[in-house]
Coordinates of C-alpha atoms in Angstrom, one line a residue:
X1 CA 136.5 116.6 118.6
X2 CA 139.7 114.6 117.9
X3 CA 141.1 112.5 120.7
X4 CA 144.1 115.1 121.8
X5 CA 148.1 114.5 121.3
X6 CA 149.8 113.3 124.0
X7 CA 151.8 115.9 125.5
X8 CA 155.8 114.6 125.6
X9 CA 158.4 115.7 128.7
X10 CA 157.1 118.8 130.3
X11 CA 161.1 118.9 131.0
X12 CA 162.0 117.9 127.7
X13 CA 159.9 120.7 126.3
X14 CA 161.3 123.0 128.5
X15 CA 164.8 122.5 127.5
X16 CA 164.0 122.8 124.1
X17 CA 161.7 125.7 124.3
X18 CA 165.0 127.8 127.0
X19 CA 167.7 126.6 124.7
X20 CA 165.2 128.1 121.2
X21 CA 164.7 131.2 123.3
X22 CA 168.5 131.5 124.3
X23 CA 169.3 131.3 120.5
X24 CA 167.2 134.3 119.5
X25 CA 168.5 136.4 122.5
X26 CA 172.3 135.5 122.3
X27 CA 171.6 135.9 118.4
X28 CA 169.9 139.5 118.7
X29 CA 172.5 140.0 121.9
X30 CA 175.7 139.0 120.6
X31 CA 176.5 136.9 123.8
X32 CA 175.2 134.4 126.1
X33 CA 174.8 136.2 129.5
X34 CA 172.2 137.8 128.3
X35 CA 170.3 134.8 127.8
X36 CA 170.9 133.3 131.6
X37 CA 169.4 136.4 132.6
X38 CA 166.4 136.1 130.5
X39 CA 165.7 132.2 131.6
X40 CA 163.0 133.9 134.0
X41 CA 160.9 134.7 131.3
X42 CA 161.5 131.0 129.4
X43 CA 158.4 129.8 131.4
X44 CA 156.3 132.7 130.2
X45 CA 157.4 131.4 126.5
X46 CA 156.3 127.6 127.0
X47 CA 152.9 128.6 128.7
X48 CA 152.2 130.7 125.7
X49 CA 153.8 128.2 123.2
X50 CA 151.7 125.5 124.9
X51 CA 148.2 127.4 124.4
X52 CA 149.2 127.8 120.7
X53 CA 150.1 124.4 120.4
X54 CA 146.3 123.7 122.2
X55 CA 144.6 126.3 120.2
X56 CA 145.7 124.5 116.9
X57 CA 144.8 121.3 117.9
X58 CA 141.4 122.7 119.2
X59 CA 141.2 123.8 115.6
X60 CA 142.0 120.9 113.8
X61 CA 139.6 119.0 116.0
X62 CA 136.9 121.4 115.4
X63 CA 137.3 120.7 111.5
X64 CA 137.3 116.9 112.0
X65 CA 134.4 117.7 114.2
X66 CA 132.0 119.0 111.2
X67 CA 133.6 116.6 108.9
X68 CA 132.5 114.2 110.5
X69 CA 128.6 115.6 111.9
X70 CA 128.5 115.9 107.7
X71 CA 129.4 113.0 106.9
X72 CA 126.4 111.7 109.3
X73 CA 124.0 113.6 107.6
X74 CA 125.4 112.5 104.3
X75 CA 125.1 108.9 105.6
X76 CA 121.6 109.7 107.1
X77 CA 120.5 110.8 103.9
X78 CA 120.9 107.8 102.5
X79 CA 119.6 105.4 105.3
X80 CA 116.4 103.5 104.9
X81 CA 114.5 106.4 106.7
X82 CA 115.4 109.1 104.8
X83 CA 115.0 107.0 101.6
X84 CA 111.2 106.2 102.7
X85 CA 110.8 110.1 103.3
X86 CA 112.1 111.1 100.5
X87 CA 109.9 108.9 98.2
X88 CA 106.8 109.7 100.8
X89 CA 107.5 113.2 99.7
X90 CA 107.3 112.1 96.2
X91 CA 104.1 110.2 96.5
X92 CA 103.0 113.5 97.8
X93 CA 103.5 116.0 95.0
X94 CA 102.6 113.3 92.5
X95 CA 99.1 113.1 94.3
X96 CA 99.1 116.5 94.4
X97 CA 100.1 116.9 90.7
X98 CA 97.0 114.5 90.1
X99 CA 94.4 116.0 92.0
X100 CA 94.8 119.9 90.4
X101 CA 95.3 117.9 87.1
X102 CA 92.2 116.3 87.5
X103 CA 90.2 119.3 88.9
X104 CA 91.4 121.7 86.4
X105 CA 89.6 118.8 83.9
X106 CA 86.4 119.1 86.2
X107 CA 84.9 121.9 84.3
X108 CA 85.1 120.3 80.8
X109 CA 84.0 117.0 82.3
X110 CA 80.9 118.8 83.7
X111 CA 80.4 120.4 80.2
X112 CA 80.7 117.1 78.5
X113 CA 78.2 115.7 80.8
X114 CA 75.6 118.3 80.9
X115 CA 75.7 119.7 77.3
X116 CA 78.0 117.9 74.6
X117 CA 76.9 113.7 75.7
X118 CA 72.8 114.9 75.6
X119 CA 73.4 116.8 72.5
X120 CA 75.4 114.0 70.6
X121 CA 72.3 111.2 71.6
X122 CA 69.7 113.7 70.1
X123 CA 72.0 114.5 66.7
X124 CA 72.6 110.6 67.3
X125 CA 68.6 110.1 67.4
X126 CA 67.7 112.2 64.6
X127 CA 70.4 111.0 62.0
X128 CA 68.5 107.5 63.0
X129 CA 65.1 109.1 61.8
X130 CA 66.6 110.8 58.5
X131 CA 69.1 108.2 57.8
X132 CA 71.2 110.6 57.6
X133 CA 74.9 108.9 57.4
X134 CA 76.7 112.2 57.2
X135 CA 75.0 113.1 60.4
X136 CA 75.3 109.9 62.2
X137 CA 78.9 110.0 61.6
X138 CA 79.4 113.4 62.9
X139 CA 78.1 112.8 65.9
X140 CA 79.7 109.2 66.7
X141 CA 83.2 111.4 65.8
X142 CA 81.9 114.0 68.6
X143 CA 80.5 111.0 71.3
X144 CA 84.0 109.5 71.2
X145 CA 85.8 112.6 71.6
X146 CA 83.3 113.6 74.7
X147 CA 83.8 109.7 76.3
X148 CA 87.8 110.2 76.5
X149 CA 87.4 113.8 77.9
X150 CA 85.4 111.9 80.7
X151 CA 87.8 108.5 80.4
X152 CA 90.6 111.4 81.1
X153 CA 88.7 112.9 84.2
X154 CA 88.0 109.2 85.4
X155 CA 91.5 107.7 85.4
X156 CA 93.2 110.8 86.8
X157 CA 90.3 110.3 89.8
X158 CA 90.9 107.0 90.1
X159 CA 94.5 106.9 90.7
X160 CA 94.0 110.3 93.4
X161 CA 92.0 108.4 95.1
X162 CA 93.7 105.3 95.2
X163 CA 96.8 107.2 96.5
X164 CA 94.5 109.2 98.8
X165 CA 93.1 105.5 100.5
X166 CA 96.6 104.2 100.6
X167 CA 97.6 107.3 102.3
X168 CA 95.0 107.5 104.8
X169 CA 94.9 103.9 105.7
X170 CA 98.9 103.9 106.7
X171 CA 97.6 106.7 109.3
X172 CA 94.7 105.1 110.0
X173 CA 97.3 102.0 111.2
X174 CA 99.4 104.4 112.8
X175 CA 96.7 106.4 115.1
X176 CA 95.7 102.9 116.6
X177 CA 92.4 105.1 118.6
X178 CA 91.5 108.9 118.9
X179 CA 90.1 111.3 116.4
X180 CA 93.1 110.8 113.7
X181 CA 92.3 107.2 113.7
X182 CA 88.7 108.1 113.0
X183 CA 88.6 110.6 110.1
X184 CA 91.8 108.7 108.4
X185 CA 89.8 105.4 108.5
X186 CA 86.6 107.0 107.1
X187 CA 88.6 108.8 104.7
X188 CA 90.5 105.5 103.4
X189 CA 87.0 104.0 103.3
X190 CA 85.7 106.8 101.4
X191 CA 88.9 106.9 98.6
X192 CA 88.9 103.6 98.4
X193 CA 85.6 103.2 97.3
X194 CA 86.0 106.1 95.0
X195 CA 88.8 104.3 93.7
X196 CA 86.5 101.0 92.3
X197 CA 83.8 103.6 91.3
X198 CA 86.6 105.4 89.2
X199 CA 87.7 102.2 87.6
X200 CA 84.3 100.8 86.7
X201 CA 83.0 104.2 85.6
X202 CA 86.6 104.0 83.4
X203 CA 85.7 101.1 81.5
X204 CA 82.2 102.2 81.3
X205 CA 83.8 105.1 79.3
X206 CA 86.3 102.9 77.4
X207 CA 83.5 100.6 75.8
X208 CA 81.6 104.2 75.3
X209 CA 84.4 105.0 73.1
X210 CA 84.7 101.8 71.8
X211 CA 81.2 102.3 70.8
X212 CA 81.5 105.4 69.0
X213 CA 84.1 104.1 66.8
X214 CA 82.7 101.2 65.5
X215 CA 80.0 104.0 64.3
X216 CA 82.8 106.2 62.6
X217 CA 84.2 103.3 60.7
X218 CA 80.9 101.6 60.4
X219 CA 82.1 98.2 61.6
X220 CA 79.6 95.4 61.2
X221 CA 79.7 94.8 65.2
X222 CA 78.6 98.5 65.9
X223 CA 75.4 97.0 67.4
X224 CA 77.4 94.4 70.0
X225 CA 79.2 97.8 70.4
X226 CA 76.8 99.8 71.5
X227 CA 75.0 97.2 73.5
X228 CA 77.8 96.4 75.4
X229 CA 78.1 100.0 76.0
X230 CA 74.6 100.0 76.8
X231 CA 74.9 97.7 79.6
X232 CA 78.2 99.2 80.9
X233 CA 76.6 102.8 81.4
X234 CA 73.3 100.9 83.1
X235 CA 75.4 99.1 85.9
X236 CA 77.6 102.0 86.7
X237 CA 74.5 104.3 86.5
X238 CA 73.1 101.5 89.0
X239 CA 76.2 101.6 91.5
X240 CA 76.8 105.4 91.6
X241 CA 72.6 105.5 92.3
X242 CA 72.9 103.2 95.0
X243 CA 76.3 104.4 96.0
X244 CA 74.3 108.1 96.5
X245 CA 71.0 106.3 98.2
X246 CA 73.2 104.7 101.0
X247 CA 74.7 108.2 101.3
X248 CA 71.8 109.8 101.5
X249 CA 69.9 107.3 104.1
X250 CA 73.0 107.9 106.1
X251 CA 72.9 112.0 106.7
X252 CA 69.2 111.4 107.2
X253 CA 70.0 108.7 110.1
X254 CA 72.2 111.6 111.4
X255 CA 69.7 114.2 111.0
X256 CA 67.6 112.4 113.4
X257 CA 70.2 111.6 115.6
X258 CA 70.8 115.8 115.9
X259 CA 66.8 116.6 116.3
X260 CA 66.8 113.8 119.2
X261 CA 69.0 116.1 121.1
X262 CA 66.4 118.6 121.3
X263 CA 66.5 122.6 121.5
X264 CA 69.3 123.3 123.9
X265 CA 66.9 126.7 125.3
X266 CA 64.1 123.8 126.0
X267 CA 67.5 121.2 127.6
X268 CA 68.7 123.8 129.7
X269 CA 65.9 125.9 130.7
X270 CA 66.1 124.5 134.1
X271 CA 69.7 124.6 134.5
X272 CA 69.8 128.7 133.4
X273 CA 66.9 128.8 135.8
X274 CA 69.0 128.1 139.0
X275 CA 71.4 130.3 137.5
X276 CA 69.5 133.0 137.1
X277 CA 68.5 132.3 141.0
X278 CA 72.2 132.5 142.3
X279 CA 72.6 135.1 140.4
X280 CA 69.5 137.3 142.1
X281 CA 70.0 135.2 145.1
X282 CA 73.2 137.0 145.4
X283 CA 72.3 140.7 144.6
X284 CA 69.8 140.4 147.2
X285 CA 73.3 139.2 149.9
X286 CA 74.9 142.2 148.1
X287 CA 72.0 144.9 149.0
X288 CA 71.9 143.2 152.3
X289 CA 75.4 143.9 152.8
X290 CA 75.3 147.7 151.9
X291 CA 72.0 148.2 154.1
X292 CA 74.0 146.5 157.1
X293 CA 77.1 149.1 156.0
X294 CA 75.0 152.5 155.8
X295 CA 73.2 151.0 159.5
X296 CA 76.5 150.7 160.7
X297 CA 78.0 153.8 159.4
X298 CA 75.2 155.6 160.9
X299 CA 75.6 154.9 164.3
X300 CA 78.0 156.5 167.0
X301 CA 79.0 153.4 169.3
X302 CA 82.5 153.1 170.5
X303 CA 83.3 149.9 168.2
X304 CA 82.0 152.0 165.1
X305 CA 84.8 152.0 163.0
X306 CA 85.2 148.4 163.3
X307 CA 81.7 147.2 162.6
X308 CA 82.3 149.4 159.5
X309 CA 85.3 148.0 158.4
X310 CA 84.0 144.3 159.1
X311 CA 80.4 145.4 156.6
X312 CA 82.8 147.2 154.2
X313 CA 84.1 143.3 153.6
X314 CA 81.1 141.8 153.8
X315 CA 79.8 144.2 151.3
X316 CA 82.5 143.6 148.7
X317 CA 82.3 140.3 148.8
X318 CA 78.6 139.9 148.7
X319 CA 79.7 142.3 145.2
X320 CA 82.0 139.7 144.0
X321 CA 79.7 137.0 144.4
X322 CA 77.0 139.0 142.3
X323 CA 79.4 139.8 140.0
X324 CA 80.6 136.3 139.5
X325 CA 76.9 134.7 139.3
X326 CA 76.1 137.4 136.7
X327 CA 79.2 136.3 134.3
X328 CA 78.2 132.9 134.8
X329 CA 74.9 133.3 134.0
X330 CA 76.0 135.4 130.9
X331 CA 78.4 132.8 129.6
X332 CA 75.6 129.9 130.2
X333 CA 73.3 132.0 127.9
X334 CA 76.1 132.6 125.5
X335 CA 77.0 128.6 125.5
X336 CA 73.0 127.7 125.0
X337 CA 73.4 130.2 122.0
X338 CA 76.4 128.8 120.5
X339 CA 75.1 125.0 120.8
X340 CA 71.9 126.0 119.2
X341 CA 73.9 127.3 116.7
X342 CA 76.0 124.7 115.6
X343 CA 72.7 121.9 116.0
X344 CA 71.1 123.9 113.0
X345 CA 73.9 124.2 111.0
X346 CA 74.7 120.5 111.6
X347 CA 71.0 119.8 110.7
X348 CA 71.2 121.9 107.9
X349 CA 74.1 120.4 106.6
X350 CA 72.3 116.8 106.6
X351 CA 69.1 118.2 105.2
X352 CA 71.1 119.7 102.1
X353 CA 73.5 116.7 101.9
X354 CA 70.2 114.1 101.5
X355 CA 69.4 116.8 98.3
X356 CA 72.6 117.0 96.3
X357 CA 72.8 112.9 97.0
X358 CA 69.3 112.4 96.3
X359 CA 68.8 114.6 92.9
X360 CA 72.2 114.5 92.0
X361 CA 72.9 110.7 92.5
X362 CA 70.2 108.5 93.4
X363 CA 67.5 110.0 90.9
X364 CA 70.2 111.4 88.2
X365 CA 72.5 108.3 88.2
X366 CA 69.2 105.7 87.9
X367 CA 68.3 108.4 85.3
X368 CA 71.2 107.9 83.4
X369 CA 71.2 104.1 84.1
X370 CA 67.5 103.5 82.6
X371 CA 69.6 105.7 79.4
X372 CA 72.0 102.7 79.1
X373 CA 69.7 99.9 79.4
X374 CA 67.1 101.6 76.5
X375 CA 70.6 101.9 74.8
X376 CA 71.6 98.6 75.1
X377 CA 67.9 97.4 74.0
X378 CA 67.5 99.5 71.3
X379 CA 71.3 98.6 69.7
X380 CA 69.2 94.6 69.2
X381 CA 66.3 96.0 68.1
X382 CA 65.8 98.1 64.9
X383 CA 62.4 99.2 65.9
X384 CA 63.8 101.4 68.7
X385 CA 66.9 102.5 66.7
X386 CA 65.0 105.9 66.2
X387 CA 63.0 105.7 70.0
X388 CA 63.5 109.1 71.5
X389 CA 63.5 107.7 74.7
X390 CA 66.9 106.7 75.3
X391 CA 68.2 110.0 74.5
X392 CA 65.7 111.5 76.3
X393 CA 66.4 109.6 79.8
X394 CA 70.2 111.0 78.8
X395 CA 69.4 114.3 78.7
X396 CA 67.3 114.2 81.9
X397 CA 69.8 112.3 83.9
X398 CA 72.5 114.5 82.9
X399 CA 70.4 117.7 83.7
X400 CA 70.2 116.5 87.0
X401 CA 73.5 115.6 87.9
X402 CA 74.4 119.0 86.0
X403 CA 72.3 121.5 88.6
X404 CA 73.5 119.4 91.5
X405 CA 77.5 120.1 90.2
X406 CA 76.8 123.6 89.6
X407 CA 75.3 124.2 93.0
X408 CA 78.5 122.7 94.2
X409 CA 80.9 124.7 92.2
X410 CA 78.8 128.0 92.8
X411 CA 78.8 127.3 97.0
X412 CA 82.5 126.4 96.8
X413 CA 83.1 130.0 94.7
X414 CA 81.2 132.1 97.2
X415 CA 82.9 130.5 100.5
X416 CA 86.5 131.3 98.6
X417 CA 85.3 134.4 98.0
X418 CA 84.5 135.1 101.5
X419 CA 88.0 133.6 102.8
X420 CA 89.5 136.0 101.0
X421 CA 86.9 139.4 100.9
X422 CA 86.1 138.7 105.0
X423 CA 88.8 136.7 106.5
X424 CA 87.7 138.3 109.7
X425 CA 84.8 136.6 109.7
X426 CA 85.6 133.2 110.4
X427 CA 89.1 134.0 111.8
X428 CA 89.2 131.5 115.0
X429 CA 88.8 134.3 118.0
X430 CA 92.4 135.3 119.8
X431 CA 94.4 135.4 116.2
X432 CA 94.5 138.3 114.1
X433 CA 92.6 138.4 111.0
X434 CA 94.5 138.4 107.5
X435 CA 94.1 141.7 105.5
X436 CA 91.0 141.4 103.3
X437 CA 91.9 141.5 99.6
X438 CA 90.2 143.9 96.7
X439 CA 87.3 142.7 95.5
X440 CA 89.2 141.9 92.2
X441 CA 91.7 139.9 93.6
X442 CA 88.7 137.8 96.1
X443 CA 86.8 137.2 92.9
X444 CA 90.4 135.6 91.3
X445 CA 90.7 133.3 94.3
X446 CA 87.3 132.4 94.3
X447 CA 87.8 130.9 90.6
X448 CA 90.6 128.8 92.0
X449 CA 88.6 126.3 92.0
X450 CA 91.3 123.6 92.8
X451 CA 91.3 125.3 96.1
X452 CA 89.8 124.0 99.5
X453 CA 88.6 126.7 101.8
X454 CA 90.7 126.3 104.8
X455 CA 88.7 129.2 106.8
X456 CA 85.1 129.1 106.2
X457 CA 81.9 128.2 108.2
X458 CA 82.4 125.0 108.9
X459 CA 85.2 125.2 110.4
X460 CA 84.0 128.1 112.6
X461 CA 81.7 126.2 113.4
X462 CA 83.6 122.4 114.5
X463 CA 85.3 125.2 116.7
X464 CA 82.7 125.6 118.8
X465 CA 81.7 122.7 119.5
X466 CA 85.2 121.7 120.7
X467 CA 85.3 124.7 122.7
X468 CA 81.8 123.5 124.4
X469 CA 83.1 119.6 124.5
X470 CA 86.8 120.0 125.6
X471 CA 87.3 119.5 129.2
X472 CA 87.9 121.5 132.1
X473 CA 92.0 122.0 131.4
X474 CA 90.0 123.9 127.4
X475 CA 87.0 125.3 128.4
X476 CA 87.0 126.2 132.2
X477 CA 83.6 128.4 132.1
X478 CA 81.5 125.5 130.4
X479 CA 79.5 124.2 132.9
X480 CA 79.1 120.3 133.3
X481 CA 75.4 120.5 131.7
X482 CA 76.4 122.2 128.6
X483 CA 79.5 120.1 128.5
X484 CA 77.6 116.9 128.4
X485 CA 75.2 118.4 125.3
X486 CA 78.1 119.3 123.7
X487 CA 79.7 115.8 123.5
X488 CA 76.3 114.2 122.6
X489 CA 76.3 116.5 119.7
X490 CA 79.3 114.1 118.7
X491 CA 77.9 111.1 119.8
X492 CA 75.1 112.3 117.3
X493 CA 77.8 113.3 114.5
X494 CA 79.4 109.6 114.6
X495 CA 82.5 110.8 116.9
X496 CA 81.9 108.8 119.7
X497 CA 83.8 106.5 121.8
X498 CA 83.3 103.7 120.0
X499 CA 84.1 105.4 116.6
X500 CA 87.5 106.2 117.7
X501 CA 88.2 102.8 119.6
X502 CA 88.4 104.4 122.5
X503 CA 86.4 103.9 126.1
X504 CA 83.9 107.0 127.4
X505 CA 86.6 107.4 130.1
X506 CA 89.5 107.8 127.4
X507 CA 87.4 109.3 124.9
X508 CA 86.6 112.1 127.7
X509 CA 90.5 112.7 128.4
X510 CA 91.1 113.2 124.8
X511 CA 89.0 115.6 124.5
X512 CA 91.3 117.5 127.4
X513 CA 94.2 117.1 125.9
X514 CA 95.3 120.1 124.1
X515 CA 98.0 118.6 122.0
X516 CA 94.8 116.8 120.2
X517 CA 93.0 120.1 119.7
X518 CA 94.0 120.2 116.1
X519 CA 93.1 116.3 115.6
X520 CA 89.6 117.1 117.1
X521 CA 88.7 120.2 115.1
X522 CA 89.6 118.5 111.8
X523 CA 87.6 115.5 113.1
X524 CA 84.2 117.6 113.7
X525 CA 84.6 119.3 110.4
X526 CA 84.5 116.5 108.6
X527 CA 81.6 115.1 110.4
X528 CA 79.8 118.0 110.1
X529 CA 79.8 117.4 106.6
X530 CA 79.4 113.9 105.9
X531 CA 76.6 111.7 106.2

């Protein structure tokens, strides 16, 4: 608020306010006796006159008040912070813009690929054969038009992912240790490498079109054209093959790393064992107890009721004990379940990762690559201008990677299907599941296909294993056994101490920390996933 006015005279105001008042009274009295005898209430006036006069200024202050709280925010808006914000949020929605941009151009990329790029190298072949210019134009006119379809794609990729690996390694710098450190370095890793790819695979697809043209306008360099082009397609072919080899080698390394922990019903046999001990250990106290309570109740000695009452205790706690070894026992079985669980589905997620990287890149892109380097030979060499072989390397490279994207698309349509038809199937346990849409509407949002499924399986599934890893203050039934399996299972999936720069005695209070519960769940899902 303002700083307050300083008050004058109390006397002075006094006299002024008495002398107002006798004004108005001799004025509405017609003499000035009545106004001595009304100089008892003259105080009243002044107090109230004084809380007016403190009222308005409380006012006034009041406005200055938000005047000035606005004009902070005005000037806070415009500080450095809010500047670097502000663009931030930019950065964001034009990354955002980019990425649905580029996967609503997925689907005509993947038709390119797999139908229009094999079909123009046979047309492309056979015009060779006939000599057949009309044809051999036609089909130069449609190869250009499919290599800036995929140059589009490719550029829009590139620059996502650049932003993405920019993005991620700020929080990577940021989150110096933990889980957040872990996932956005991988992740920054990951884009950026995606990033080159993109930008090599781009000029692949620039010299492609290059290429094509010199055929439309029958340049005399078509052949240095088309050889260049030739060798271009071979070495990105040869990068995205090894690229998919090294992926591949690594989800087998962590395939091996999961089997090594063994089956957890073989692990913890003996520990369920001496549960399931205690647990008949202490029905056998708690039958004791009731046989010592009907021996008791049967007798007629003087200190009857007593002995009764002291077996009645005995006997209900001998109970509670059973009771309490039985729901131990239960939630041990339970645990062992939910741990094999999650081991298969981890293993399973390896074993089909080293197929879609294995088909679909190491065997497809080389595929495609040995396409490029019969191109580029054949573009020198008029006896293998009509040699089927190029275009058939083409077509079997680009069947290949086709089947692997469609498997992709198809699995990504079924789990959006399922987030929407069943959300109270993966719906984490303790919230209350969303209302299931029609089967119209789920079949809608499963063709969103720009979409990432924010409920599904795997995310069920990195759940559970936090639930079995966290410590004592998150999971308070797991016993120390299970908890120890548990966090080699994310030794096993790379999200180990030493992954997230941290020591095993850090590492361990992370995982009881429940503001990191988030961090940790996103962490395993990713894992589970990658290679």
């Amino acid at each position: 608020m303002s700083t307050p006015i300083h008050r004058t005279s109390p006397r002075r105001s006094a006299s002024v306010v008495a002398s107002a008042q006798q004004r108005r009274e001799g004025s509405r009295t017609g003499g000035t006796g009545e106004a001595r005898r009304t100089g008892g209430s003259a105080s009243t006036s002044l107090r109230s006159t004084e809380r007016d006069l403190l009222e308005l200024q409380s006012r006034a202050g009041n406005r200055a008040a938000t005047a000035a709280v606005q004009g902070a925010r005005d000037n806070a808006e415009g500080s450095p912070a809010a500047a670097a914000k502000k663009k931030k949020n930019y950065r964001d929605r034009i990354s955002a813009l980019l990425d649905r941009f580029k996967k609503n151009l997925e689907p005509i990329d993947t038709f390119i690929k797999g139908f229009q790029t094999p079909t123009n190298a046979a047309f492309t072949q056979q015009a060779a054969v006939a000599a057949n210019e009309g044809l051999k134009h036609s089909a130069a006119a449609s190869g250009a038009s499919a290599a800036s379809g995929n140059l589009l794609t490719e550029a829009a990729g590139t620059v996502v992912s650049g932003m993405d690996a920019y993005k991620n390694m700020k929080t990577a710098r940021t989150h110096e240790t933990g889980a957040k450190h872990h996932t956005a370095k991988k992740k920054a890793r990951t884009k950026g490498t995606d990033a080159v790819v993109g930008a090599t695979s781009s000029g692949s697809y620039s010299a492609a079109i290059a290429k094509e043209v010199t055929k439309v306008q029958k340049a005399a360099d078509a052949a240095v054209a088309s050889e260049a082009s030739g060798i271009a397609s071979a070495s990105i072919g040869g990068i995205k093959g090894m690229r998919a080899a090294f992926r591949a080698k690594g989800a087998a390394g962590k395939y091996r790393q999961i089997k090594k922990l063994g089956d957890p019903h073989v692990v913890h046999a003996g520990s369920l064992a001496r549960l399931n001990e205690s647990r008949e250990q202490a029905n056998w106290a708690a039958a004791e107890a009731y046989v010592a309570l009907d021996a008791y109740w049967s007798h007629d000695d003087p200190g009857r009721l007593e002995l009764v009452s002291e077996a009645i205790d005995a006997a209900w706690e001998a109970m509670g004990e059973a009771r309490d070894a039985a729901e131990t026992l239960q939630r041990a079985e339970q645990d062992v379940e939910k741990l094999s669980t999650v081991q298969g589905y981890a293993k399973k997620k390896q074993l089909t990762k080293i197929g879609k990287e294995t088909v679909g890149g190491a065997v497809g892109e080389s595929t495609k690559a040995a396409a490029g380097v019969v191109t580029a030979v054949a573009a020198g060499t008029a006896g293998l201008a009509t040699n089927p072989v190029g275009w058939g390397l083409a077509g079997a490279g680009a069947g290949l990677v086709l089947g692997v994207t469609l498997y992709k698309a198809l699995r990504a349509a079924t789990k959006r299907y399922e987030e929407a038809h069943h959300p109270e199937r993966w719906t984490p346990q303790g919230e209350t599941p969303a209302e299931a849409a029609s089967r119209k509407e789920s079949l809608q949002h499963a063709m969103k296909f720009w979409k990432k499924v924010s409920r599904g399986e795997r995310q069920a599934m990195a759940r559970e294993v936090y639930a079995l890893a966290a410590g004592p203050a998150i999971s308070k039934s797991t016993t120390d056994e299970m908890r120890e399996s548990a966090r080699a299972l994310l030794v096993a999936l790379k999200s180990g101490p030493g992954k997230h720069n941290l020591t095993p005695e850090a590492w361990a209070e992370s995982l009881n920390d429940p503001s990191k519960t988030a961090g940790w769940i996103q962490e395993i899902a990713e894992q589970l996933a990658s290679g």
